[in-house]
mmCIF file of C-alpha atoms in Angstrom:
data_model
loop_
_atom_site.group_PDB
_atom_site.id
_atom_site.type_symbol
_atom_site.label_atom_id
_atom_site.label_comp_id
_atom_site.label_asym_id
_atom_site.label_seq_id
_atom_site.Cartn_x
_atom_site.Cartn_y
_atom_site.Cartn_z
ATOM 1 C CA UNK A 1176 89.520 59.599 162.736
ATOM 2 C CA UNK A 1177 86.038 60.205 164.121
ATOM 3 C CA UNK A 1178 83.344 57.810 164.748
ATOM 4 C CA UNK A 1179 83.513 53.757 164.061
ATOM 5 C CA UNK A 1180 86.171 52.463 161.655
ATOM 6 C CA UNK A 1181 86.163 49.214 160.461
ATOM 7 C CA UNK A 1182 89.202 47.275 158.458
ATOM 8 C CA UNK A 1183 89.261 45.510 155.804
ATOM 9 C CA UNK A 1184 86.110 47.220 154.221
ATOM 10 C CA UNK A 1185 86.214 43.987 151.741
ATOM 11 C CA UNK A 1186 87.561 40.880 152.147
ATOM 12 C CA UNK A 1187 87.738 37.450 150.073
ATOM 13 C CA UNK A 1188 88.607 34.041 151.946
ATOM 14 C CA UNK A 1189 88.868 30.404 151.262
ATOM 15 C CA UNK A 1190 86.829 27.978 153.488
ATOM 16 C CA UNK A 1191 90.000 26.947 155.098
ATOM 17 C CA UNK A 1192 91.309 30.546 156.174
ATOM 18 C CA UNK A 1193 92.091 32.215 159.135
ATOM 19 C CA UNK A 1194 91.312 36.150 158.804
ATOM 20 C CA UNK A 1195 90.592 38.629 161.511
ATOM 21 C CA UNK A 1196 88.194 41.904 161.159
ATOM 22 C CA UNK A 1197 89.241 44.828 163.030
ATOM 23 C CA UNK A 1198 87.254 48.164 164.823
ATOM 24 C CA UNK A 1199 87.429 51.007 166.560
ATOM 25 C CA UNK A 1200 85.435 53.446 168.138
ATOM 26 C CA UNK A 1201 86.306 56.658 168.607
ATOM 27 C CA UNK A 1202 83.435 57.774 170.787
ATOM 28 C CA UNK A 1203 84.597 57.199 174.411
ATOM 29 C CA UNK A 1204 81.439 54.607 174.258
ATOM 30 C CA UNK A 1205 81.640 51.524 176.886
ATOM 31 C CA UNK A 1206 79.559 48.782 174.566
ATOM 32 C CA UNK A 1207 80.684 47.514 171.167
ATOM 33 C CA UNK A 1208 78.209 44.999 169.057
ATOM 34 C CA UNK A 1209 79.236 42.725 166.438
ATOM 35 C CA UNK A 1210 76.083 42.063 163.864
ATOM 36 C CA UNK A 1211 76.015 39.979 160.073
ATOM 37 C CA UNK A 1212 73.621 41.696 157.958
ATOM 38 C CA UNK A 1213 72.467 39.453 154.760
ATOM 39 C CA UNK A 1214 70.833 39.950 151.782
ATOM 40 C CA UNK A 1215 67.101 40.843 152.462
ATOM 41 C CA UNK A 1216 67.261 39.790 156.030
ATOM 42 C CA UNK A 1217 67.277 42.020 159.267
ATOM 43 C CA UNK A 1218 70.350 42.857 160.919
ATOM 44 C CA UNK A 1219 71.543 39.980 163.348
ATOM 45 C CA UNK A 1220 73.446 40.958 166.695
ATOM 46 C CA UNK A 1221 76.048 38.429 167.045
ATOM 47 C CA UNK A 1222 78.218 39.493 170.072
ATOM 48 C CA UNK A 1223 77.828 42.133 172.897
ATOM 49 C CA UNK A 1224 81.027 43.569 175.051
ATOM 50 C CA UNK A 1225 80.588 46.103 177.707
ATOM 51 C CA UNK A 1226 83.771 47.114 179.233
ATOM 52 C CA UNK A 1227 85.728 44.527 177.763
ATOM 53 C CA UNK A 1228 83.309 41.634 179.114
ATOM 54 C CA UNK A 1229 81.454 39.563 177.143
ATOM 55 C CA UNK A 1230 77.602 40.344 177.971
ATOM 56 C CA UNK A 1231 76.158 38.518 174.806
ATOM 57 C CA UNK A 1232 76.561 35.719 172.388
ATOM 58 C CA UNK A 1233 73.899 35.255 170.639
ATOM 59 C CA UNK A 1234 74.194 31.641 169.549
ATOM 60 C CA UNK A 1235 76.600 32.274 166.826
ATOM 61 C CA UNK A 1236 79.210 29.305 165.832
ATOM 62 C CA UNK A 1237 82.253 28.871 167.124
ATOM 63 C CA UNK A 1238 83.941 29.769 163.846
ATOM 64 C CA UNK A 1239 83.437 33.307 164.660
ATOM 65 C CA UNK A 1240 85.358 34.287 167.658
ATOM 66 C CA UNK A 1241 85.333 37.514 169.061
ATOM 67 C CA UNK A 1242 88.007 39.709 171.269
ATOM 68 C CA UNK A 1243 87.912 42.743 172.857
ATOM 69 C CA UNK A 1244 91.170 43.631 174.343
ATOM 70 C CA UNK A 1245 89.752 47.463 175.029
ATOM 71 C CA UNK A 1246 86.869 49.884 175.260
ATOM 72 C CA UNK A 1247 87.662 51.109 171.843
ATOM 73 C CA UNK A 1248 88.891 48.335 169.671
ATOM 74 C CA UNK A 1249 87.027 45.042 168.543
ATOM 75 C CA UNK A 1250 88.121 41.730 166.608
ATOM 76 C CA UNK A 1251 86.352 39.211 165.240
ATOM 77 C CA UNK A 1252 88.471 36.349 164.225
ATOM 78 C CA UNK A 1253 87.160 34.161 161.245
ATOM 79 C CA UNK A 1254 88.001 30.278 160.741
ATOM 80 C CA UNK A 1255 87.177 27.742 158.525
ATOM 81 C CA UNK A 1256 84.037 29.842 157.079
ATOM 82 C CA UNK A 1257 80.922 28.582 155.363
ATOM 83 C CA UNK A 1258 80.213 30.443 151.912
ATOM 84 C CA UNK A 1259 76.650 30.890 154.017
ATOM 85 C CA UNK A 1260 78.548 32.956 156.053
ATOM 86 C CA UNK A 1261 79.217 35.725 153.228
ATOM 87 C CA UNK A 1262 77.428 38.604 154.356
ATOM 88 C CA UNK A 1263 78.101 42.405 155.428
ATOM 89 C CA UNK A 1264 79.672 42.790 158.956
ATOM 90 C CA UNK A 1265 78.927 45.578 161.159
ATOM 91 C CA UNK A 1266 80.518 46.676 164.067
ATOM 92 C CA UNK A 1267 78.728 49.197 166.238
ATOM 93 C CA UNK A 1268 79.220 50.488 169.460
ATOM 94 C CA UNK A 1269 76.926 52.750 172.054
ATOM 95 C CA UNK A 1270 77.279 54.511 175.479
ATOM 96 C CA UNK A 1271 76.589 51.753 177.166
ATOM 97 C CA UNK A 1272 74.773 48.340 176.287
ATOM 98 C CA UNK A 1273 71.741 48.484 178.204
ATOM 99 C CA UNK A 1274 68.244 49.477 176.702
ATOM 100 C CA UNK A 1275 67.547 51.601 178.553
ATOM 101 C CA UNK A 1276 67.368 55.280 177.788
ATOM 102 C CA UNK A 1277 67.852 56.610 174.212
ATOM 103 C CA UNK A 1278 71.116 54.661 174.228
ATOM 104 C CA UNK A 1279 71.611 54.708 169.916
ATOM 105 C CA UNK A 1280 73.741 53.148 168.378
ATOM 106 C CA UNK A 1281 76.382 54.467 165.873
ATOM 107 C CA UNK A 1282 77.845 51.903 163.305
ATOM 108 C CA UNK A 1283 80.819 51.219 161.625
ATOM 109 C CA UNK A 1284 81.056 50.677 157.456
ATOM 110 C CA UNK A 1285 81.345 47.625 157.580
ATOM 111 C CA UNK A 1286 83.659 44.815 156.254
ATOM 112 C CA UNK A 1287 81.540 42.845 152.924
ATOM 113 C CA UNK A 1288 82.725 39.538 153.145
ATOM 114 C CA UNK A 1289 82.906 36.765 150.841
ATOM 115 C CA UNK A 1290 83.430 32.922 151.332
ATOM 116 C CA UNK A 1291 84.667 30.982 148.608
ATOM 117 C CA UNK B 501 54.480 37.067 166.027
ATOM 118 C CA UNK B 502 57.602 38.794 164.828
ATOM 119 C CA UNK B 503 59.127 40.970 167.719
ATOM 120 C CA UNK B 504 59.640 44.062 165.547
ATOM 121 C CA UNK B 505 57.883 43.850 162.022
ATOM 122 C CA UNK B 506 57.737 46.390 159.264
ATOM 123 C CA UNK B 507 56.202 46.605 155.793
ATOM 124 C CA UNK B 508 59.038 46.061 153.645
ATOM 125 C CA UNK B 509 57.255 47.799 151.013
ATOM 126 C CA UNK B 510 59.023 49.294 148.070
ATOM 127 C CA UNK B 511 56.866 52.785 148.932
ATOM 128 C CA UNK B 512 57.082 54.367 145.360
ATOM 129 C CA UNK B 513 56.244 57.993 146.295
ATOM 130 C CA UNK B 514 56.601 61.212 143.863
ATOM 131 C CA UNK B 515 58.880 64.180 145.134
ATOM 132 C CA UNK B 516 57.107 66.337 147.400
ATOM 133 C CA UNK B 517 55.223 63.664 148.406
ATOM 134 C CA UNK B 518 53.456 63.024 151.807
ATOM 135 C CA UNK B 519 54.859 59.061 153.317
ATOM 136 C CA UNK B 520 54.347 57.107 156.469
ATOM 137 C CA UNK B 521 56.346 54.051 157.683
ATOM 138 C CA UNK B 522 54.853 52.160 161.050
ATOM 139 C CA UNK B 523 56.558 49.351 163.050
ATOM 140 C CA UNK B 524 54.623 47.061 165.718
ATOM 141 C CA UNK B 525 56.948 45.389 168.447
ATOM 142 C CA UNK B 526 55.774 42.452 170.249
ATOM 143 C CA UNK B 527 57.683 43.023 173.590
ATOM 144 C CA UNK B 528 55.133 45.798 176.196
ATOM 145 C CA UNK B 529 58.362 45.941 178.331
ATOM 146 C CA UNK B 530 60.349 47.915 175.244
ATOM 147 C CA UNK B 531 62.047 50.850 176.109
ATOM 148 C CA UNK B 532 63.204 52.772 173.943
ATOM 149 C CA UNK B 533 62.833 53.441 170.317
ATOM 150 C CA UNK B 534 64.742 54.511 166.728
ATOM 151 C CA UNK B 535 64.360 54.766 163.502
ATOM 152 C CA UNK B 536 67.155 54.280 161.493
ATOM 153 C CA UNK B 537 68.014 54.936 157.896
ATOM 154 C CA UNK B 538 70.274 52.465 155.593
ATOM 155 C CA UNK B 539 71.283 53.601 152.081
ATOM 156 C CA UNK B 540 72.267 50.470 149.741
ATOM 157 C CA UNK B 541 75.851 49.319 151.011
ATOM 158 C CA UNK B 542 75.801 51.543 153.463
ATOM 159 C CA UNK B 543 76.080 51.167 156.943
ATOM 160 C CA UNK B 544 72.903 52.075 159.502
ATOM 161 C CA UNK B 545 72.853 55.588 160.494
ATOM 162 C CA UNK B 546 70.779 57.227 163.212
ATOM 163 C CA UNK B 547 67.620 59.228 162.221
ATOM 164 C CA UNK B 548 65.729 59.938 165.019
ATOM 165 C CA UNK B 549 64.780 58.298 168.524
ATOM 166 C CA UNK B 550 61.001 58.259 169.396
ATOM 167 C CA UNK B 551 59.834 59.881 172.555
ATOM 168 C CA UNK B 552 56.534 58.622 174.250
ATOM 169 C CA UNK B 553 55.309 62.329 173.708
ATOM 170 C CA UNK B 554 56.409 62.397 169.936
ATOM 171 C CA UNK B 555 58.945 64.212 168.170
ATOM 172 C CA UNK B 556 59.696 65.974 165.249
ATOM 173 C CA UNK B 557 63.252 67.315 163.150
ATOM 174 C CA UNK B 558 62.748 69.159 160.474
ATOM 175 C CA UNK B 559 60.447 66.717 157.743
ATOM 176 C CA UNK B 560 60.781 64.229 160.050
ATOM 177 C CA UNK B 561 58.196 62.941 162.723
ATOM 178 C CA UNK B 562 58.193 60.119 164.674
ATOM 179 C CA UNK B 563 55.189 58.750 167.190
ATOM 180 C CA UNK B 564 55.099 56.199 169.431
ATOM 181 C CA UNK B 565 51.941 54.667 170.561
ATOM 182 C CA UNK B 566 52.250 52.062 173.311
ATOM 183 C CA UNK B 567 48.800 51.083 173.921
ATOM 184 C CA UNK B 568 48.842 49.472 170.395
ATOM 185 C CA UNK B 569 52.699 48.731 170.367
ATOM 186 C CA UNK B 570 54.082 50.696 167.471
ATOM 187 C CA UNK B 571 55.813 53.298 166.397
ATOM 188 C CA UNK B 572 55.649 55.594 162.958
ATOM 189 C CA UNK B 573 57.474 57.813 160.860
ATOM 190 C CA UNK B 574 56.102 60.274 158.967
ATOM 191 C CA UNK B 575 58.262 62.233 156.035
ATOM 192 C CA UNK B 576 56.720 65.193 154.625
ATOM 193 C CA UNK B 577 58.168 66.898 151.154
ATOM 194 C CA UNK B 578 59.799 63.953 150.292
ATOM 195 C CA UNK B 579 62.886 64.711 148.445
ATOM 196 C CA UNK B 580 64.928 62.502 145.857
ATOM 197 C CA UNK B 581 67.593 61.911 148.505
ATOM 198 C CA UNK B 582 65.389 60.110 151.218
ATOM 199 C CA UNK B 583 65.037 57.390 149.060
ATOM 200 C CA UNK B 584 66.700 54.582 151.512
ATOM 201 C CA UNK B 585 65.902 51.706 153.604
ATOM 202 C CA UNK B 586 64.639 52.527 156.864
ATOM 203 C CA UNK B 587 64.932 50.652 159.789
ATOM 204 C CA UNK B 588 62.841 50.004 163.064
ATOM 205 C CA UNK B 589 64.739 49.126 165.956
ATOM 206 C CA UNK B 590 63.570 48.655 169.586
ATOM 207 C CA UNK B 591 65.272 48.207 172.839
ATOM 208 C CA UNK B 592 63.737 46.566 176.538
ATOM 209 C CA UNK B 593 66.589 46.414 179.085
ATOM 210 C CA UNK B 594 68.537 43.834 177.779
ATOM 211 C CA UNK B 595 71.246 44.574 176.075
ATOM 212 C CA UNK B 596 70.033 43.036 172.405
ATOM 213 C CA UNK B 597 68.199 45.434 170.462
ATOM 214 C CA UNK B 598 65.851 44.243 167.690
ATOM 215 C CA UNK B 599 65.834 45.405 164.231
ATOM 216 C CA UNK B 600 62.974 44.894 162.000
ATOM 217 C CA UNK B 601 63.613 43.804 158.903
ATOM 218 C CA UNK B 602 63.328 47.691 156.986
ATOM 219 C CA UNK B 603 60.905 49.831 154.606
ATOM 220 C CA UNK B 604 62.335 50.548 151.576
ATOM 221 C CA UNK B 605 61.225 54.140 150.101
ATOM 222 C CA UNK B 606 61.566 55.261 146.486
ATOM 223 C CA UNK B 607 61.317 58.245 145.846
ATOM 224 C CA UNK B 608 60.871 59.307 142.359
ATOM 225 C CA UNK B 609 60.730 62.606 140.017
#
């Protein structure tokens, strides 16, 4: 596998589930992003890790908690969702996480997510 | 004001077509620059960074003007296939980059 993989692609949960989403990066890259991208809204960064470490959390709610136990894998657990919280979930990762320097960002497929 | 803002059109351009996208970002300490292209369901994939001096790939330009705080993209011979949504992103020295919200481009027989 090349690139960033993300599993489930699709995924269907009750409010009161637990569910984890899963990727990896196959780039040798330092930084992986977490982001929710909704219907007709911009992309939203949710979490930063470089190197493992936590560099950003960008106000998100505790029902989304993230792990990173390595450079090249990613989890975001899910509990006790809010249907408001169906959406498209991207994973990305980069070189490193600072700006800058043409530092891009390559992106996983996503996992669509639904909250019933 | 927005920190990166684009028209989020629908541009409904003819093949062969001439089309330019611009993005103003609110932040003068920005760094770096990309556009980005998103087909529907798709993830975001990389089109081009923007270089102070300009750049261009193939069809493709893309010029940054910091005086005025924005950057452009310019697709010449528009083809069937670049319809997409294309996305603005911009990056100081934190570590958050912003995304604007996207252009969408139609591109039609």
């Amino acid at each position: 596998e090349t690139g960033v993989t993300q599993t489930p692609r699709h995924l269907v949960m009750g409010m009161t589930n637990k569910k984890s989403l899963k990727c990896e990066q196959h780039l040798g890259h330092n930084a992986m992003y977490w982001y929710k991208q909704s219907a007709k809204k911009p992309l939203e960064l949710m979490f930063v890790y470089s190197l493992e470490e936590r560099v950003e959390n960008n106000s998100v709610p505790s029902r989304f908690s993230p792990e990173c136990p390595n450079s090249s894998h990613l989890f975001l657990h899910l509990h006790t969702l809010q249907p408001e919280d169906s959406a498209l979930y991207l994973c990305a990762s980069s070189h490193s996480p600072q700006g800058d320097g043409y530092n891009e960002q390559f992106f996983g497929p996503g996992t669509r997510l639904t909250v019933l | 004001r927005k920190e990166v803002e684009q028209d989020p059109g629908p541009f409904n351009v003819p093949e062969g077509a001439t089309v330019a996208f611009n993005c103003t970002y609110s932040n003068s300490a920005s760094q770096s620059f990309f556009w980005y292209r998103q087909d529907c369901r798709k993830e975001p994939k990389l089109l081009m960074s923007v270089y102070s001096s300009g750049n261009e790939d193939g069809r493709f330009t893309a010029q940054l003007n910091r005086a005025s705080q924005y950057i452009s993209l310019l697709i010449r011979d528009s083809k069937l296939s670049d319809s997409a949504t294309y996305l603005c992103v911009v990056r100081g020295g934190s570590y958050i980059p912003t995304f604007g919200r996207g252009t969408s481009l139609i591109v039609h027989p």
